[in-house]
PDB file of C-alpha atoms and ligand atoms in Angstrom:
ATOM      1  CA  UNK A   1      -2.709 150.842  54.024  1.00 32.00           C
ATOM      2  CA  UNK A   2      -6.622 151.571  53.694  1.00 36.00           C
ATOM      3  CA  UNK A   3      -7.237 155.487  53.027  1.00 36.00           C
ATOM      4  CA  UNK A   4      -8.625 157.935  55.833  1.00 40.00           C
ATOM      5  CA  UNK A   5      -9.846 160.844  55.579  1.00 42.00           C
ATOM      6  CA  UNK A   6      -7.930 162.616  57.129  1.00 45.00           C
ATOM      7  CA  UNK A   7     -11.562 164.744  58.232  1.00 48.00           C
ATOM      8  CA  UNK A   8     -13.428 161.281  59.633  1.00 56.00           C
ATOM      9  CA  UNK A   9     -16.203 162.520  60.940  1.00 59.00           C
ATOM     10  CA  UNK A  10     -16.650 162.498  65.183  1.00 68.00           C
ATOM     11  CA  UNK A  11     -19.961 159.789  65.266  1.00 69.00           C
ATOM     12  CA  UNK A  12     -19.031 158.676  69.512  1.00 74.00           C
ATOM     13  CA  UNK A  13     -17.143 161.292  71.018  1.00 80.00           C
ATOM     14  CA  UNK A  14     -15.071 159.844  73.790  1.00 84.00           C
ATOM     15  CA  UNK A  15     -16.953 161.177  77.550  1.00 84.00           C
ATOM     16  CA  UNK A  16     -14.458 163.255  78.187  1.00 85.00           C
ATOM     17  CA  UNK A  17     -11.681 162.425  79.887  1.00 90.00           C
ATOM     18  CA  UNK A  18     -10.507 163.272  83.464  1.00 93.00           C
ATOM     19  CA  UNK A  19      -7.103 164.268  84.952  1.00 95.00           C
ATOM     20  CA  UNK A  20      -6.193 160.529  85.708  1.00 93.00           C
ATOM     21  CA  UNK A  21      -6.263 159.477  82.335  1.00 96.00           C
ATOM     22  CA  UNK A  22      -2.483 159.694  80.408  1.00 97.00           C
ATOM     23  CA  UNK A  23      -1.065 162.382  77.915  1.00 98.00           C
ATOM     24  CA  UNK A  24      -0.678 161.082  74.564  1.00 98.00           C
ATOM     25  CA  UNK A  25       2.459 161.515  72.545  1.00 98.00           C
ATOM     26  CA  UNK A  26       2.520 160.333  68.981  1.00 98.00           C
ATOM     27  CA  UNK A  27       5.918 160.984  66.502  1.00 98.00           C
ATOM     28  CA  UNK A  28       6.402 159.449  63.453  1.00 97.00           C
ATOM     29  CA  UNK A  29       8.857 156.754  65.542  1.00 97.00           C
ATOM     30  CA  UNK A  30      10.953 156.248  68.373  1.00 97.00           C
ATOM     31  CA  UNK A  31      12.009 160.200  67.541  1.00 98.00           C
ATOM     32  CA  UNK A  32       9.564 162.080  70.024  1.00 98.00           C
ATOM     33  CA  UNK A  33      10.442 160.030  73.481  1.00 98.00           C
ATOM     34  CA  UNK A  34      13.072 162.052  72.815  1.00 98.00           C
ATOM     35  CA  UNK A  35      10.220 165.431  74.258  1.00 98.00           C
ATOM     36  CA  UNK A  36       8.464 161.923  76.155  1.00 98.00           C
ATOM     37  CA  UNK A  37      11.642 161.942  78.399  1.00 98.00           C
ATOM     38  CA  UNK A  38      11.018 166.359  79.029  1.00 98.00           C
ATOM     39  CA  UNK A  39       7.089 165.444  79.858  1.00 98.00           C
ATOM     40  CA  UNK A  40       7.811 162.165  82.402  1.00 98.00           C
ATOM     41  CA  UNK A  41      10.476 164.433  84.288  1.00 98.00           C
ATOM     42  CA  UNK A  42       7.916 167.599  84.093  1.00 98.00           C
ATOM     43  CA  UNK A  43       4.951 166.390  85.584  1.00 97.00           C
ATOM     44  CA  UNK A  44       5.795 163.298  87.164  1.00 96.00           C
ATOM     45  CA  UNK A  45       2.700 162.479  87.867  1.00 96.00           C
ATOM     46  CA  UNK A  46       1.522 162.214  84.568  1.00 97.00           C
ATOM     47  CA  UNK A  47       0.374 158.325  83.232  1.00 97.00           C
ATOM     48  CA  UNK A  48       2.155 158.251  79.234  1.00 97.00           C
ATOM     49  CA  UNK A  49       0.367 156.975  76.389  1.00 97.00           C
ATOM     50  CA  UNK A  50       3.165 157.222  73.296  1.00 97.00           C
ATOM     51  CA  UNK A  51       2.294 155.783  70.009  1.00 96.00           C
ATOM     52  CA  UNK A  52       5.256 155.783  67.342  1.00 96.00           C
ATOM     53  CA  UNK A  53       4.328 154.756  63.751  1.00 95.00           C
ATOM     54  CA  UNK A  54       6.983 153.058  63.043  1.00 94.00           C
ATOM     55  CA  UNK A  55       5.736 150.770  60.307  1.00 93.00           C
ATOM     56  CA  UNK A  56       5.517 154.500  58.518  1.00 95.00           C
ATOM     57  CA  UNK A  57       8.758 155.903  59.442  1.00 96.00           C
ATOM     58  CA  UNK A  58      10.394 158.312  58.652  1.00 97.00           C
ATOM     59  CA  UNK A  59       7.766 160.768  57.440  1.00 96.00           C
ATOM     60  CA  UNK A  60      10.236 163.302  56.444  1.00 93.00           C
ATOM     61  CA  UNK A  61      10.033 161.880  52.443  1.00 89.00           C
ATOM     62  CA  UNK A  62       6.988 161.857  52.147  1.00 95.00           C
ATOM     63  CA  UNK A  63       3.908 163.898  50.560  1.00 95.00           C
ATOM     64  CA  UNK A  64       2.388 166.854  52.784  1.00 95.00           C
ATOM     65  CA  UNK A  65      -1.614 164.839  52.662  1.00 94.00           C
ATOM     66  CA  UNK A  66       0.052 161.495  53.554  1.00 95.00           C
ATOM     67  CA  UNK A  67       1.775 163.032  56.566  1.00 96.00           C
ATOM     68  CA  UNK A  68      -1.714 164.414  57.733  1.00 95.00           C
ATOM     69  CA  UNK A  69      -3.581 160.875  56.627  1.00 94.00           C
ATOM     70  CA  UNK A  70      -0.651 159.455  59.013  1.00 95.00           C
ATOM     71  CA  UNK A  71      -1.328 162.252  62.010  1.00 96.00           C
ATOM     72  CA  UNK A  72      -5.221 162.397  61.875  1.00 94.00           C
ATOM     73  CA  UNK A  73      -4.729 158.604  62.612  1.00 93.00           C
ATOM     74  CA  UNK A  74      -2.275 158.328  64.755  1.00 95.00           C
ATOM     75  CA  UNK A  75      -4.148 161.444  67.436  1.00 96.00           C
ATOM     76  CA  UNK A  76      -8.086 158.884  66.699  1.00 93.00           C
ATOM     77  CA  UNK A  77      -6.373 156.028  68.065  1.00 92.00           C
ATOM     78  CA  UNK A  78      -5.017 157.941  71.753  1.00 94.00           C
ATOM     79  CA  UNK A  79      -8.268 159.206  71.700  1.00 94.00           C
ATOM     80  CA  UNK A  80      -9.977 156.452  71.860  1.00 90.00           C
ATOM     81  CA  UNK A  81      -8.063 155.225  74.750  1.00 91.00           C
ATOM     82  CA  UNK A  82      -8.715 158.002  76.497  1.00 94.00           C
ATOM     83  CA  UNK A  83      -6.226 159.846  76.155  1.00 97.00           C
ATOM     84  CA  UNK A  84      -7.786 163.670  77.654  1.00 97.00           C
ATOM     85  CA  UNK A  85      -4.555 165.626  75.709  1.00 98.00           C
ATOM     86  CA  UNK A  86      -2.166 164.958  72.653  1.00 98.00           C
ATOM     87  CA  UNK A  87       0.715 166.208  71.873  1.00 98.00           C
ATOM     88  CA  UNK A  88       1.889 165.945  68.500  1.00 98.00           C
ATOM     89  CA  UNK A  89       5.585 165.202  69.452  1.00 98.00           C
ATOM     90  CA  UNK A  90       7.201 165.447  65.981  1.00 98.00           C
ATOM     91  CA  UNK A  91       8.181 169.332  63.661  1.00 98.00           C
ATOM     92  CA  UNK A  92       7.353 166.973  61.100  1.00 98.00           C
ATOM     93  CA  UNK A  93       3.977 166.574  60.811  1.00 98.00           C
ATOM     94  CA  UNK A  94       2.781 168.977  63.966  1.00 98.00           C
ATOM     95  CA  UNK A  95       3.070 171.115  59.970  1.00 96.00           C
ATOM     96  CA  UNK A  96       0.257 170.103  57.785  1.00 92.00           C
ATOM     97  CA  UNK A  97      -1.696 168.824  61.174  1.00 94.00           C
ATOM     98  CA  UNK A  98      -2.597 170.860  63.399  1.00 95.00           C
ATOM     99  CA  UNK A  99      -5.191 173.625  62.969  1.00 94.00           C
ATOM    100  CA  UNK A 100      -7.663 170.417  61.225  1.00 91.00           C
ATOM    101  CA  UNK A 101      -7.188 168.533  64.214  1.00 95.00           C
ATOM    102  CA  UNK A 102      -7.755 171.050  67.072  1.00 95.00           C
ATOM    103  CA  UNK A 103     -11.158 172.220  64.972  1.00 93.00           C
ATOM    104  CA  UNK A 104     -11.738 169.021  64.748  1.00 92.00           C
ATOM    105  CA  UNK A 105     -11.493 167.784  68.501  1.00 93.00           C
ATOM    106  CA  UNK A 106     -12.099 170.780  69.635  1.00 91.00           C
ATOM    107  CA  UNK A 107     -10.768 171.753  74.060  1.00 88.00           C
ATOM    108  CA  UNK A 108     -12.501 167.655  74.675  1.00 86.00           C
ATOM    109  CA  UNK A 109      -9.444 166.851  72.761  1.00 95.00           C
ATOM    110  CA  UNK A 110      -6.778 169.561  73.070  1.00 97.00           C
ATOM    111  CA  UNK A 111      -3.130 168.539  71.106  1.00 98.00           C
ATOM    112  CA  UNK A 112       0.571 170.700  72.039  1.00 98.00           C
ATOM    113  CA  UNK A 113       1.805 170.922  68.571  1.00 97.00           C
ATOM    114  CA  UNK A 114       5.971 171.942  67.755  1.00 96.00           C
ATOM    115  CA  UNK A 115       7.894 173.860  66.090  1.00 96.00           C
ATOM    116  CA  UNK A 116      12.165 173.990  65.705  1.00 97.00           C
ATOM    117  CA  UNK A 117      12.985 176.224  68.916  1.00 97.00           C
ATOM    118  CA  UNK A 118      13.926 178.912  65.996  1.00 97.00           C
ATOM    119  CA  UNK A 119      13.592 181.904  68.954  1.00 96.00           C
ATOM    120  CA  UNK A 120      15.649 181.654  71.786  1.00 97.00           C
ATOM    121  CA  UNK A 121      18.521 180.561  69.254  1.00 98.00           C
ATOM    122  CA  UNK A 122      18.171 183.789  67.067  1.00 98.00           C
ATOM    123  CA  UNK A 123      17.777 185.620  70.778  1.00 96.00           C
ATOM    124  CA  UNK A 124      21.092 184.100  71.098  1.00 97.00           C
ATOM    125  CA  UNK A 125      23.027 184.383  68.239  1.00 98.00           C
ATOM    126  CA  UNK A 126      26.735 186.412  68.290  1.00 98.00           C
ATOM    127  CA  UNK A 127      27.545 185.037  65.020  1.00 98.00           C
ATOM    128  CA  UNK A 128      23.783 186.469  63.621  1.00 98.00           C
ATOM    129  CA  UNK A 129      23.392 183.170  61.711  1.00 98.00           C
ATOM    130  CA  UNK A 130      21.549 179.782  62.362  1.00 98.00           C
ATOM    131  CA  UNK A 131      20.959 176.962  61.202  1.00 98.00           C
ATOM    132  CA  UNK A 132      18.181 174.365  61.487  1.00 98.00           C
ATOM    133  CA  UNK A 133      17.987 170.959  61.008  1.00 98.00           C
ATOM    134  CA  UNK A 134      14.545 169.968  60.281  1.00 98.00           C
ATOM    135  CA  UNK A 135      13.587 167.173  57.580  1.00 97.00           C
ATOM    136  CA  UNK A 136      12.580 169.029  54.104  1.00 96.00           C
ATOM    137  CA  UNK A 137       8.480 168.139  54.829  1.00 96.00           C
ATOM    138  CA  UNK A 138       8.618 170.462  58.375  1.00 97.00           C
ATOM    139  CA  UNK A 139      10.358 172.897  56.184  1.00 97.00           C
ATOM    140  CA  UNK A 140       7.454 173.538  53.623  1.00 96.00           C
ATOM    141  CA  UNK A 141       5.266 173.958  56.192  1.00 96.00           C
ATOM    142  CA  UNK A 142       3.492 177.358  57.238  1.00 95.00           C
ATOM    143  CA  UNK A 143       4.671 177.388  61.009  1.00 96.00           C
ATOM    144  CA  UNK A 144       8.730 177.458  60.410  1.00 97.00           C
ATOM    145  CA  UNK A 145       8.060 179.550  58.228  1.00 97.00           C
ATOM    146  CA  UNK A 146       5.845 181.873  59.823  1.00 96.00           C
ATOM    147  CA  UNK A 147       8.749 181.855  62.682  1.00 96.00           C
ATOM    148  CA  UNK A 148      11.419 183.270  60.719  1.00 97.00           C
ATOM    149  CA  UNK A 149       9.267 185.322  59.349  1.00 97.00           C
ATOM    150  CA  UNK A 150       8.672 186.526  63.017  1.00 96.00           C
ATOM    151  CA  UNK A 151      11.630 185.901  64.975  1.00 95.00           C
ATOM    152  CA  UNK A 152      14.762 185.779  62.627  1.00 97.00           C
ATOM    153  CA  UNK A 153      14.048 189.001  59.697  1.00 96.00           C
ATOM    154  CA  UNK A 154      13.564 191.710  61.760  1.00 96.00           C
ATOM    155  CA  UNK A 155      16.780 190.725  63.966  1.00 96.00           C
ATOM    156  CA  UNK A 156      18.761 190.152  60.876  1.00 97.00           C
ATOM    157  CA  UNK A 157      19.315 187.046  61.718  1.00 98.00           C
ATOM    158  CA  UNK A 158      20.282 184.229  59.124  1.00 98.00           C
ATOM    159  CA  UNK A 159      18.490 180.794  58.824  1.00 98.00           C
ATOM    160  CA  UNK A 160      19.543 178.132  57.059  1.00 98.00           C
ATOM    161  CA  UNK A 161      17.795 174.748  56.242  1.00 98.00           C
ATOM    162  CA  UNK A 162      19.622 171.611  56.170  1.00 98.00           C
ATOM    163  CA  UNK A 163      18.373 168.433  55.770  1.00 98.00           C
ATOM    164  CA  UNK A 164      19.192 164.993  55.663  1.00 97.00           C
ATOM    165  CA  UNK A 165      16.844 162.008  55.652  1.00 96.00           C
ATOM    166  CA  UNK A 166      19.275 159.533  56.434  1.00 97.00           C
ATOM    167  CA  UNK A 167      19.371 160.696  60.312  1.00 98.00           C
ATOM    168  CA  UNK A 168      16.055 159.334  61.754  1.00 97.00           C
ATOM    169  CA  UNK A 169      16.765 156.005  60.522  1.00 97.00           C
ATOM    170  CA  UNK A 170      20.218 155.673  62.316  1.00 98.00           C
ATOM    171  CA  UNK A 171      18.798 156.587  65.308  1.00 98.00           C
ATOM    172  CA  UNK A 172      15.431 154.126  64.906  1.00 96.00           C
ATOM    173  CA  UNK A 173      18.140 151.596  64.559  1.00 96.00           C
ATOM    174  CA  UNK A 174      20.586 152.469  67.380  1.00 97.00           C
ATOM    175  CA  UNK A 175      23.042 153.864  64.926  1.00 97.00           C
ATOM    176  CA  UNK A 176      23.359 157.713  66.545  1.00 97.00           C
ATOM    177  CA  UNK A 177      27.059 157.017  67.753  1.00 97.00           C
ATOM    178  CA  UNK A 178      28.232 155.499  64.390  1.00 98.00           C
ATOM    179  CA  UNK A 179      30.926 155.666  62.342  1.00 98.00           C
ATOM    180  CA  UNK A 180      28.150 155.987  58.932  1.00 98.00           C
ATOM    181  CA  UNK A 181      26.139 158.842  61.476  1.00 98.00           C
ATOM    182  CA  UNK A 182      28.985 160.636  62.132  1.00 98.00           C
ATOM    183  CA  UNK A 183      29.830 160.750  58.192  1.00 98.00           C
ATOM    184  CA  UNK A 184      26.165 161.756  57.302  1.00 98.00           C
ATOM    185  CA  UNK A 185      26.753 165.129  60.259  1.00 98.00           C
ATOM    186  CA  UNK A 186      29.894 166.243  59.243  1.00 98.00           C
ATOM    187  CA  UNK A 187      29.000 166.027  55.521  1.00 98.00           C
ATOM    188  CA  UNK A 188      25.772 168.501  56.483  1.00 98.00           C
ATOM    189  CA  UNK A 189      27.791 170.248  59.571  1.00 98.00           C
ATOM    190  CA  UNK A 190      30.792 171.559  58.423  1.00 98.00           C
ATOM    191  CA  UNK A 191      29.351 173.571  55.602  1.00 98.00           C
ATOM    192  CA  UNK A 192      26.904 175.615  58.495  1.00 98.00           C
ATOM    193  CA  UNK A 193      30.934 176.409  60.143  1.00 98.00           C
ATOM    194  CA  UNK A 194      31.655 177.121  57.607  1.00 98.00           C
ATOM    195  CA  UNK A 195      29.059 179.873  57.275  1.00 98.00           C
ATOM    196  CA  UNK A 196      30.142 180.961  61.199  1.00 98.00           C
ATOM    197  CA  UNK A 197      27.006 179.414  62.122  1.00 98.00           C
ATOM    198  CA  UNK A 198      27.016 179.728  66.433  1.00 98.00           C
ATOM    199  CA  UNK A 199      24.040 177.802  66.554  1.00 98.00           C
ATOM    200  CA  UNK A 200      21.957 174.674  65.050  1.00 98.00           C
ATOM    201  CA  UNK A 201      18.205 174.452  66.323  1.00 98.00           C
ATOM    202  CA  UNK A 202      16.930 170.720  66.848  1.00 98.00           C
ATOM    203  CA  UNK A 203      14.022 170.782  64.214  1.00 98.00           C
ATOM    204  CA  UNK A 204      13.681 167.143  64.237  1.00 98.00           C
ATOM    205  CA  UNK A 205      12.378 164.989  67.895  1.00 98.00           C
ATOM    206  CA  UNK A 206      15.176 162.429  66.960  1.00 98.00           C
ATOM    207  CA  UNK A 207      18.134 164.696  66.982  1.00 98.00           C
ATOM    208  CA  UNK A 208      18.125 165.425  70.287  1.00 98.00           C
ATOM    209  CA  UNK A 209      19.267 162.044  70.083  1.00 98.00           C
ATOM    210  CA  UNK A 210      22.352 163.093  68.270  1.00 98.00           C
ATOM    211  CA  UNK A 211      23.482 165.679  71.282  1.00 98.00           C
ATOM    212  CA  UNK A 212      26.323 163.263  72.243  1.00 98.00           C
ATOM    213  CA  UNK A 213      27.656 162.797  68.449  1.00 98.00           C
ATOM    214  CA  UNK A 214      27.299 166.662  66.736  1.00 98.00           C
ATOM    215  CA  UNK A 215      28.568 167.703  70.859  1.00 98.00           C
ATOM    216  CA  UNK A 216      31.828 164.909  69.933  1.00 98.00           C
ATOM    217  CA  UNK A 217      32.276 166.053  67.248  1.00 98.00           C
ATOM    218  CA  UNK A 218      31.886 170.095  67.782  1.00 97.00           C
ATOM    219  CA  UNK A 219      32.356 170.812  70.760  1.00 97.00           C
ATOM    220  CA  UNK A 220      31.330 173.542  72.176  1.00 95.00           C
ATOM    221  CA  UNK A 221      31.530 175.865  68.136  1.00 97.00           C
ATOM    222  CA  UNK A 222      27.960 174.720  68.183  1.00 98.00           C
ATOM    223  CA  UNK A 223      25.124 174.948  71.175  1.00 98.00           C
ATOM    224  CA  UNK A 224      22.400 173.025  70.185  1.00 98.00           C
ATOM    225  CA  UNK A 225      18.680 173.952  71.787  1.00 98.00           C
ATOM    226  CA  UNK A 226      15.370 172.245  70.640  1.00 98.00           C
ATOM    227  CA  UNK A 227      11.367 172.092  72.154  1.00 97.00           C
ATOM    228  CA  UNK A 228      11.327 169.567  74.938  1.00 98.00           C
ATOM    229  CA  UNK A 229      11.263 171.121  77.633  1.00 98.00           C
ATOM    230  CA  UNK A 230       9.472 174.409  75.944  1.00 98.00           C
ATOM    231  CA  UNK A 231       6.429 171.556  75.019  1.00 98.00           C
ATOM    232  CA  UNK A 232       6.167 170.038  78.945  1.00 98.00           C
ATOM    233  CA  UNK A 233       5.430 172.963  79.852  1.00 98.00           C
ATOM    234  CA  UNK A 234       3.164 173.722  77.230  1.00 98.00           C
ATOM    235  CA  UNK A 235       1.108 170.230  78.047  1.00 98.00           C
ATOM    236  CA  UNK A 236       1.095 171.360  81.563  1.00 98.00           C
ATOM    237  CA  UNK A 237      -0.418 175.236  81.012  1.00 98.00           C
ATOM    238  CA  UNK A 238      -3.044 173.246  79.411  1.00 98.00           C
ATOM    239  CA  UNK A 239      -3.467 171.060  81.541  1.00 98.00           C
ATOM    240  CA  UNK A 240      -3.984 173.497  84.521  1.00 97.00           C
ATOM    241  CA  UNK A 241      -6.140 175.553  81.994  1.00 96.00           C
ATOM    242  CA  UNK A 242      -8.791 172.507  81.940  1.00 95.00           C
ATOM    243  CA  UNK A 243      -8.368 170.969  85.038  1.00 96.00           C
ATOM    244  CA  UNK A 244      -6.301 168.491  83.881  1.00 96.00           C
ATOM    245  CA  UNK A 245      -3.582 168.057  86.188  1.00 97.00           C
ATOM    246  CA  UNK A 246      -3.090 164.315  88.161  1.00 95.00           C
ATOM    247  CA  UNK A 247      -2.386 164.724  91.831  1.00 86.00           C
ATOM    248  CA  UNK A 248      -1.901 161.297  93.121  1.00 86.00           C
ATOM    249  CA  UNK A 249       1.543 159.648  92.480  1.00 89.00           C
ATOM    250  CA  UNK A 250       2.359 157.385  89.727  1.00 89.00           C
ATOM    251  CA  UNK A 251       3.862 155.125  92.924  1.00 86.00           C
ATOM    252  CA  UNK A 252       4.518 151.586  90.769  1.00 84.00           C
ATOM    253  CA  UNK A 253       2.084 152.148  87.789  1.00 88.00           C
ATOM    254  CA  UNK A 254       3.915 152.378  84.225  1.00 93.00           C
ATOM    255  CA  UNK A 255       5.214 155.844  83.589  1.00 96.00           C
ATOM    256  CA  UNK A 256       6.141 155.957  79.978  1.00 97.00           C
ATOM    257  CA  UNK A 257       3.491 152.998  78.090  1.00 96.00           C
ATOM    258  CA  UNK A 258       5.228 152.832  74.323  1.00 96.00           C
ATOM    259  CA  UNK A 259       2.837 151.562  71.036  1.00 95.00           C
ATOM    260  CA  UNK A 260       4.265 150.013  68.075  1.00 94.00           C
ATOM    261  CA  UNK A 261       3.294 149.954  64.645  1.00 92.00           C
ATOM    262  CA  UNK A 262       6.227 148.794  63.194  1.00 86.00           C
ATOM    263  CA  UNK A 263       5.312 145.147  65.332  1.00 77.00           C
ATOM    264  CA  UNK A 264       8.940 145.906  65.644  1.00 82.00           C
ATOM    265  CA  UNK A 265       8.618 146.004  69.487  1.00 87.00           C
ATOM    266  CA  UNK A 266      11.660 143.024  70.358  1.00 89.00           C
ATOM    267  CA  UNK A 267      14.214 143.669  68.314  1.00 91.00           C
ATOM    268  CA  UNK A 268      13.058 148.063  69.646  1.00 94.00           C
ATOM    269  CA  UNK A 269      13.389 147.222  73.113  1.00 95.00           C
ATOM    270  CA  UNK A 270      17.625 147.130  72.740  1.00 95.00           C
ATOM    271  CA  UNK A 271      17.228 150.121  71.514  1.00 96.00           C
ATOM    272  CA  UNK A 272      14.996 152.294  73.925  1.00 96.00           C
ATOM    273  CA  UNK A 273      16.927 151.022  77.043  1.00 96.00           C
ATOM    274  CA  UNK A 274      19.689 153.322  75.118  1.00 96.00           C
ATOM    275  CA  UNK A 275      17.573 156.410  74.813  1.00 97.00           C
ATOM    276  CA  UNK A 276      15.167 156.159  77.880  1.00 98.00           C
ATOM    277  CA  UNK A 277      16.904 157.201  81.264  1.00 97.00           C
ATOM    278  CA  UNK A 278      17.018 154.877  84.332  1.00 96.00           C
ATOM    279  CA  UNK A 279      14.811 156.769  86.332  1.00 95.00           C
ATOM    280  CA  UNK A 280      11.660 156.453  83.703  1.00 96.00           C
ATOM    281  CA  UNK A 281      10.008 152.937  83.996  1.00 96.00           C
ATOM    282  CA  UNK A 282       7.914 152.159  80.656  1.00 96.00           C
ATOM    283  CA  UNK A 283       7.708 149.216  78.349  1.00 94.00           C
ATOM    284  CA  UNK A 284       6.739 148.605  74.585  1.00 93.00           C
ATOM    285  CA  UNK A 285       4.178 146.925  73.250  1.00 86.00           C
ATOM    286  CA  UNK A 286       3.873 146.172  69.119  1.00 79.00           C
ATOM    287  CA  UNK A 287       0.236 147.553  68.889  1.00 72.00           C
ATOM    288  CA  UNK A 288      -1.209 148.681  65.192  1.00 59.00           C
ATOM    289  CA  UNK A 289      -3.306 146.155  63.407  1.00 52.00           C
ATOM    290  CA  UNK A 290      -6.982 148.052  64.928  1.00 46.00           C
ATOM    291  CA  UNK A 291      -5.685 150.649  62.547  1.00 51.00           C
ATOM    292  CA  UNK A 292      -5.864 149.547  59.976  1.00 46.00           C
TER     293      UNK A 292
HETATM  294  N1  DGL B   1      10.792 162.995  64.486  1.00 73.46           N
HETATM  295  C1  DGL B   1       9.905 163.832  63.593  1.00 73.46           C
HETATM  296  C2  DGL B   1      10.086 165.742  62.894  1.00 73.46           C
HETATM  297  O1  DGL B   1      10.107 165.194  64.447  1.00 73.46           O
HETATM  298  C3  DGL B   1       9.955 162.855  62.489  1.00 73.46           C
HETATM  299  C4  DGL B   1      11.137 162.113  61.678  1.00 73.46           C
HETATM  300  C5  DGL B   1      10.349 161.558  60.437  1.00 73.46           C
HETATM  301  O2  DGL B   1      10.039 160.603  60.616  1.00 73.46           O
HETATM  302  O3  DGL B   1      10.522 161.892  59.758  1.00 73.46           O
HETATM  303  O4  DGL B   1      10.531 166.204  62.700  1.00 73.46           O
END
């Protein structure tokens, strides 16, 4: 990969996007499709251009600067495709990138980010112990620290950080219901139940795809929360504020167009068939030599 400056110059700004331009969504891999589907359901008139950086997934064990560079490159690609807004559907990428991206693009290109959905868990926990399952990089970022300080500490709620680097590759490979994945989940989640956690925040966009596996293991002992719907609502609010909400029905246009950087569209197609709801029309293609 060539070196990329995190703050590249905005030499040739794109013309201001119109309401019928697509929403751009980015994740290190296919996990952000959990968010993309919330947005597709909440905003059914919108076209979505989804970019999965499958050449570099997982981001969770990468260093801060490398995550920032990869994120900057991805968001620039969405911008150059003419998207009207970008959703960083990745807690890990958001943790290091939101401030400089917003400063760089200004009002021309709004950026929506993610932070683990700790607030609803803190408000509803009975045991006053909440676990957050996220990548090591997400826990290093300031966003999650701010949420803990603002919501958990004043309510006397104990926040247990939990990481497991094996989980994202399981989802990428379509192995979220495999025995190996269950074992990995048990290794990290048994200890949080032993500490009386009653809420589990899915602080990585890949993890909503593990809901079935977690519920099969623990039933209603753990209530699961994620940020998907809140991000869809926030995206809608920003589009409305900027007069960018699409009014026209999609008719037979593809709702969700996926682009992957890893030249693995063929291998991902059967995986996505399981992850994407039937009512959403989608396509997938390899793209991204153009980024290098
Ligand atoms: N889906 C990403 C997140 O929300 C990161 C997964 C990874 O690449 O490690 O944090």
